[in-house]
Coordinates of C-alpha atoms and ligand atoms in Angstrom, one line a residue:
M997 CA -0.5 -13.9 33.2
L998 CA -4.1 -14.6 31.5
L999 CA -5.2 -11.1 29.3
N1000 CA -8.0 -10.3 28.2
A1001 CA -5.4 -8.8 25.1
D1002 CA -8.1 -8.5 21.5
L1003 CA -5.7 -8.2 18.3
H1004 CA -7.0 -9.1 15.4
C1005 CA -10.4 -7.1 14.7
H1006 CA -12.0 -4.7 11.5
S1007 CA -13.5 -0.9 11.4
R1008 CA -15.0 0.8 8.1
V1009 CA -11.7 1.0 7.0
S1010 CA -11.6 -2.2 5.7
D1011 CA -14.4 -4.8 5.1
G1012 CA -16.4 -4.2 9.3
T1013 CA -18.6 -1.9 10.3
L1014 CA -18.0 0.5 13.1
S1015 CA -15.6 3.2 12.4
P1016 CA -11.7 2.1 14.5
D1017 CA -13.3 5.1 18.1
E1018 CA -16.1 3.1 18.2
L1019 CA -14.9 -0.4 18.9
A1020 CA -12.3 1.5 21.2
Q1021 CA -15.3 1.8 23.3
R1022 CA -16.8 -1.5 22.0
A1023 CA -14.3 -3.4 23.0
S1024 CA -13.4 -1.3 26.7
R1025 CA -17.5 -1.4 27.1
N1026 CA -16.1 -5.7 27.2
G1027 CA -12.9 -5.7 29.4
V1028 CA -10.4 -5.8 26.5
E1029 CA -6.7 -5.2 27.6
L1030 CA -4.9 -5.1 24.9
W1031 CA -6.6 -4.0 21.6
A1032 CA -4.7 -3.5 18.3
L1033 CA -7.0 -2.4 15.3
T1034 CA -6.3 -5.2 12.8
D1035 CA -6.9 -3.9 8.5
H1036 CA -7.1 -5.8 6.1
D1037 CA -4.0 -4.6 3.7
E1038 CA -4.6 -1.9 5.9
I1039 CA -3.1 0.5 7.8
G1040 CA -5.6 4.1 8.1
G1041 CA -6.7 3.4 10.9
Q1042 CA -4.4 3.2 13.0
A1043 CA -3.9 6.5 14.4
A1044 CA -8.1 6.8 15.1
A1045 CA -8.1 4.0 17.4
R1046 CA -4.6 4.4 18.8
E1047 CA -6.5 8.0 19.6
A1048 CA -9.5 6.4 21.3
A1049 CA -7.3 3.6 23.0
R1050 CA -5.3 5.7 24.7
A1051 CA -8.7 8.5 25.2
L1052 CA -9.1 4.8 27.3
G1053 CA -7.2 4.1 29.0
M1054 CA -6.8 1.1 26.7
P1055 CA -3.7 0.0 25.9
Y1056 CA -2.6 -0.6 21.9
L1057 CA -0.1 -2.2 19.1
T1058 CA -0.5 -1.1 16.2
G1059 CA -1.7 -3.9 12.7
V1060 CA -2.5 -5.2 9.7
E1061 CA -3.6 -9.1 8.4
I1062 CA -2.2 -8.7 5.0
S1063 CA -3.7 -11.3 2.1
V1064 CA -1.1 -13.3 0.9
S1065 CA -1.3 -16.8 -1.5
F1066 CA -0.1 -19.6 -0.6
A1067 CA 0.0 -23.2 -2.2
G1068 CA -2.8 -22.6 -4.0
Q1069 CA -5.0 -20.8 -1.5
T1070 CA -5.7 -17.2 0.5
V1071 CA -3.4 -17.1 4.1
H1072 CA -3.9 -13.9 6.4
I1073 CA -0.8 -13.1 8.2
V1074 CA -1.5 -10.6 11.3
G1075 CA 1.5 -7.8 11.5
L1076 CA 1.6 -6.6 14.9
G1077 CA 3.4 -3.9 17.2
F1078 CA 5.2 -2.1 13.9
D1079 CA 5.9 1.2 13.1
E1080 CA 3.1 2.1 10.7
T1081 CA 5.0 4.7 8.4
H1082 CA 7.4 2.5 7.3
P1083 CA 8.3 2.6 3.8
G1084 CA 8.8 -0.2 3.1
L1085 CA 5.1 -2.3 5.3
V1086 CA 3.0 1.0 3.7
E1087 CA 4.2 0.8 -0.4
G1088 CA 4.2 -3.3 -0.1
L1089 CA 0.6 -3.0 1.4
A1090 CA -0.3 -0.3 -1.3
H1091 CA 0.2 -2.7 -3.1
T1092 CA -1.5 -5.2 -2.2
R1093 CA -4.6 -3.3 -2.2
A1094 CA -4.7 -1.7 -5.6
G1095 CA -5.3 -5.2 -7.5
R1096 CA -9.2 -5.6 -5.4
E1097 CA -10.1 -2.5 -8.1
R1098 CA -9.8 -5.5 -11.0
R1099 CA -10.3 -8.1 -8.8
A1100 CA -14.1 -6.8 -6.8
R1101 CA -15.7 -5.7 -10.8
Q1102 CA -14.4 -9.2 -12.7
I1103 CA -17.1 -10.7 -9.4
S1104 CA -19.3 -8.5 -10.3
D1105 CA -19.6 -9.8 -14.0
D1106 CA -18.9 -13.3 -12.8
L1107 CA -22.0 -12.7 -10.4
A1108 CA -24.2 -10.4 -13.4
R1109 CA -23.6 -14.2 -14.9
S1110 CA -24.7 -15.4 -12.5
G1111 CA -28.4 -13.5 -12.0
I1112 CA -27.0 -11.1 -9.4
K1113 CA -27.1 -8.2 -11.3
G1114 CA -25.0 -4.2 -10.4
A1115 CA -23.1 -5.6 -7.6
Y1116 CA -19.9 -3.6 -8.3
E1117 CA -22.0 -0.3 -7.5
G1118 CA -24.3 -2.9 -5.4
A1119 CA -21.0 -3.4 -3.1
L1120 CA -20.1 -0.3 -3.8
N1121 CA -22.4 1.5 -1.5
Y1122 CA -20.6 -1.1 1.9
V1123 CA -17.8 0.0 1.5
G1124 CA -15.9 2.6 4.1
N1125 CA -13.1 3.5 1.5
P1126 CA -12.8 2.5 -2.0
D1127 CA -8.9 0.9 -1.8
L1128 CA -10.6 -1.3 0.4
I1129 CA -13.2 -3.6 -2.0
S1130 CA -13.9 -6.7 -0.2
R1131 CA -15.5 -9.9 -1.0
T1132 CA -17.3 -9.0 3.2
H1133 CA -18.9 -6.4 0.5
F1134 CA -20.3 -8.6 -1.8
A1135 CA -21.9 -10.0 0.3
R1136 CA -24.1 -7.1 2.1
Y1137 CA -25.4 -6.5 -1.0
I1138 CA -26.4 -9.8 -1.4
V1139 CA -28.4 -9.6 1.7
E1140 CA -29.9 -7.2 0.7
T1141 CA -30.2 -8.2 -2.8
G1142 CA -32.3 -11.3 -0.7
A1143 CA -31.4 -13.5 -2.3
C1144 CA -29.5 -15.0 0.9
R1145 CA -29.6 -14.3 4.4
D1146 CA -27.2 -13.7 5.8
T1147 CA -23.6 -12.8 4.4
S1148 CA -22.6 -17.2 5.5
E1149 CA -24.8 -18.1 3.6
V1150 CA -24.0 -15.8 1.3
F1151 CA -20.2 -17.3 1.9
R1152 CA -21.8 -21.3 1.4
R1153 CA -23.6 -20.2 -2.2
F1154 CA -20.8 -18.1 -3.7
L1155 CA -17.2 -16.0 -3.5
T1156 CA -16.0 -19.2 -3.0
E1157 CA -14.2 -21.7 -4.9
G1158 CA -15.8 -23.2 -7.8
K1159 CA -18.8 -21.0 -7.3
P1160 CA -20.0 -18.2 -8.4
G1161 CA -18.2 -14.8 -8.1
Y1162 CA -14.7 -16.4 -7.3
V1163 CA -12.2 -14.8 -8.4
P1164 CA -9.3 -16.5 -8.3
H1165 CA -6.1 -13.5 -7.1
E1166 CA -2.9 -13.7 -6.5
W1167 CA -1.4 -12.3 -3.5
A1168 CA 1.8 -10.8 -2.2
Q1169 CA 3.9 -13.9 -0.7
L1170 CA 4.7 -14.9 2.1
G1171 CA 8.1 -14.3 2.6
E1172 CA 7.2 -10.5 1.9
A1173 CA 4.4 -10.0 4.3
V1174 CA 6.7 -11.3 6.5
A1175 CA 9.3 -9.0 5.4
W1176 CA 7.2 -6.0 5.4
I1177 CA 5.8 -6.4 9.0
T1178 CA 9.4 -7.2 10.5
G1179 CA 11.5 -4.6 8.7
A1180 CA 8.6 -2.2 10.2
G1181 CA 10.1 -3.1 14.1
G1182 CA 6.7 -5.2 14.0
L1183 CA 6.4 -9.3 14.7
A1184 CA 4.0 -11.9 12.5
V1185 CA 1.5 -14.2 13.6
V1186 CA 0.4 -16.7 11.4
A1187 CA -4.1 -16.0 11.8
H1188 CA -6.6 -18.8 12.1
P1189 CA -5.2 -21.3 10.9
G1190 CA -8.2 -23.6 11.6
R1191 CA -10.1 -22.1 8.4
Y1192 CA -7.1 -23.0 5.4
K1193 CA -8.3 -26.3 3.9
F1194 CA -4.1 -27.3 3.3
T1195 CA -3.3 -30.9 3.8
P1196 CA -1.1 -32.0 6.7
N1197 CA 2.1 -32.3 4.6
E1198 CA 0.8 -28.1 3.6
E1199 CA 0.0 -27.1 6.8
Y1200 CA 3.4 -28.3 7.4
A1201 CA 5.2 -26.0 5.3
L1202 CA 3.1 -23.2 5.5
F1203 CA 4.6 -23.2 9.5
T1204 CA 8.0 -24.4 8.0
E1205 CA 8.2 -21.9 6.0
F1206 CA 6.9 -19.2 8.2
K1207 CA 9.4 -19.6 10.6
G1208 CA 12.3 -19.6 7.9
H1209 CA 10.8 -16.0 7.4
G1210 CA 10.8 -15.0 10.3
G1211 CA 8.1 -15.4 11.3
A1212 CA 6.8 -15.3 15.2
G1213 CA 3.1 -16.2 15.6
V1214 CA -0.3 -17.9 15.4
E1215 CA -3.6 -17.2 16.4
V1216 CA -4.6 -19.4 19.0
V1217 CA -7.3 -18.6 19.9
T1218 CA -9.8 -16.7 17.2
G1219 CA -13.6 -16.0 16.9
S1220 CA -12.2 -18.3 13.3
H1221 CA -12.1 -21.5 14.9
A1222 CA -13.9 -23.8 16.1
I1223 CA -13.4 -24.8 20.0
T1224 CA -11.3 -28.2 19.3
E1225 CA -8.9 -25.8 17.5
Y1226 CA -7.9 -23.9 20.9
E1227 CA -6.1 -27.4 21.7
R1228 CA -4.8 -28.0 17.9
Y1229 CA -3.7 -25.0 17.8
A1230 CA -1.6 -24.4 21.5
Q1231 CA 0.3 -28.1 19.4
V1232 CA 1.1 -26.3 17.2
A1233 CA 2.5 -23.5 18.8
E1234 CA 4.3 -25.6 21.1
E1235 CA 5.6 -27.8 18.3
F1236 CA 7.3 -24.9 16.0
G1237 CA 8.1 -22.8 18.5
L1238 CA 5.9 -19.9 17.7
L1239 CA 4.1 -17.5 19.9
S1240 CA 0.3 -17.8 20.6
S1241 CA -2.0 -15.1 19.8
R1242 CA -5.9 -14.2 20.5
G1243 CA -8.0 -11.9 18.9
S1244 CA -12.3 -11.9 18.2
D1245 CA -11.7 -11.2 14.3
F1246 CA -14.8 -9.6 14.5
H1247 CA -16.3 -7.7 12.0
A1248 CA -19.4 -6.5 13.0
P1249 CA -22.4 -6.6 15.5
G1250 CA -24.5 -9.2 14.5
E1251 CA -23.2 -10.4 11.7
S1252 CA -19.7 -11.9 13.5
R1253 CA -19.9 -14.9 16.4
V1254 CA -17.4 -13.4 18.7
D1255 CA -17.5 -10.3 19.9
L1256 CA -14.5 -7.7 21.2
G1257 CA -13.2 -9.7 24.3
G1258 CA -15.1 -12.1 24.1
L1259 CA -12.9 -14.6 23.3
P1260 CA -11.7 -17.2 26.3
Y1261 CA -8.2 -17.2 27.0
L1262 CA -5.0 -18.4 26.2
P1263 CA -3.7 -21.9 27.2
G1264 CA -2.0 -21.0 30.5
R1265 CA 1.3 -22.5 28.9
L1266 CA 1.3 -20.8 25.8
K1267 CA 3.7 -18.2 25.4
P1268 CA 1.8 -15.3 24.7
V1269 CA 2.7 -12.7 21.8
W1270 CA 2.4 -9.9 23.3
E1271 CA 4.8 -11.2 26.1
A1272 CA 7.1 -10.0 23.4
L1273 CA 6.0 -6.9 21.6
A1274 CA 5.9 -4.9 25.5
D1275 CA 8.8 -2.0 24.4
R1276 CA 6.1 -1.7 21.4
I1277 CA 2.4 -0.8 23.5
S1278 CA 1.7 2.1 23.2
W1279 CA 0.4 3.2 26.9
P1280 CA -2.5 5.8 28.0
A1281 CA -0.8 8.6 29.6
S1282 CA -3.0 8.0 33.1
A1283 CA -5.8 5.3 34.0
P1284 CA -9.3 6.2 32.3
A1285 CA -11.5 9.0 34.4
Ligands
LIG2215 P1 -11.0 -10.8 1.0 O1 -9.8 -10.5 1.4 O2 -11.8 -10.0 -0.2 O3 -10.8 -11.9 0.1 O4 -12.8 -11.5 1.7 C1 -12.2 -11.7 3.1 C2 -13.3 -11.6 4.2 O5 -14.7 -12.4 3.4 C3 -12.2 -12.9 5.2 O6 -12.1 -11.5 5.2 C4 -14.1 -12.2 6.0 O7 -14.2 -11.0 6.8 C5 -15.2 -12.1 4.4 N1 -14.9 -14.1 5.2 C6 -14.5 -15.0 3.9 N2 -14.8 -16.4 3.9 C7 -16.4 -15.7 5.2 C8 -17.1 -17.2 5.4 N3 -17.3 -17.8 5.0 N4 -18.3 -16.3 6.3 C9 -18.0 -14.9 6.6 N5 -17.4 -14.1 5.9 C10 -15.7 -14.7 5.1
LIG2216 MN1 -12.7 -9.7 7.3
LIG2217 MN1 -8.4 -13.2 8.2
LIG2218 MN1 -9.8 -11.1 9.9

């Protein structure tokens, strides 16, 4: 069945600019039929997102996007449909967030050596949740200084491997993040696999190990993929026997290329991840007014 599901986006609780409530309204306005808020390493926005979705008559799944380290790169694992009070998940995410503060100071020191002063304080002005300072907040500050025109130029010139402001960071292990999600009753999904710079062997290892740890799905249609990557990862889903997911990865009006609910449908031959999560969906009490 074709469903306008959007199971990947960010609020001010991580590196988006809208509140969970504003996002819910935008999703509903754009025709989203099943929604999940997936803030980075943080589930503090879940209750607000679910309540807002309920008030708008929009079915909701709990969501998160966890940063992990794999083969020397950062990989993002989306968790869907979990119990957000599960201690293993709550503690794992708290541990993941704790490393961000020290990393942010190191990013700031490194940027200062390249002539961008006051970046820690500058980035903090864009932070909605002091526990969750991300490179996106630094990127918005660097645009404010006039050094770059937009955040994509920032990521080309700063904050990425080999560029000023890049600080290597050890996140959780792949198996840990999958265990936090599945232990809390949810399903784990590899986010935007087309974004990583893995060799074919490393990518094969990622999906093989992910499956071995109990991972369930892969994002096929995402705002972080080029159109040619939809078919490529549709084939990966079939090859590895993974469920498929779909999400805009919306962060901010004017900044994100794809809006909430604005993607093509999943290819009809794939098994959507939401069909395996039917009993985890929060349904609104009644149809919207
Ligand atoms: P962090 O979790 O602090 O490493 O920040 C990662 C976030 O930076 C991602 O979730 C994106 O929101 C943003 N980001 C990373 N690379 C890019 C890019 N090339 N263009 C725009 N945003 C990016
Ligand atoms: Mn982000
Ligand atoms: Mn991501
Ligand atoms: Mn994301």
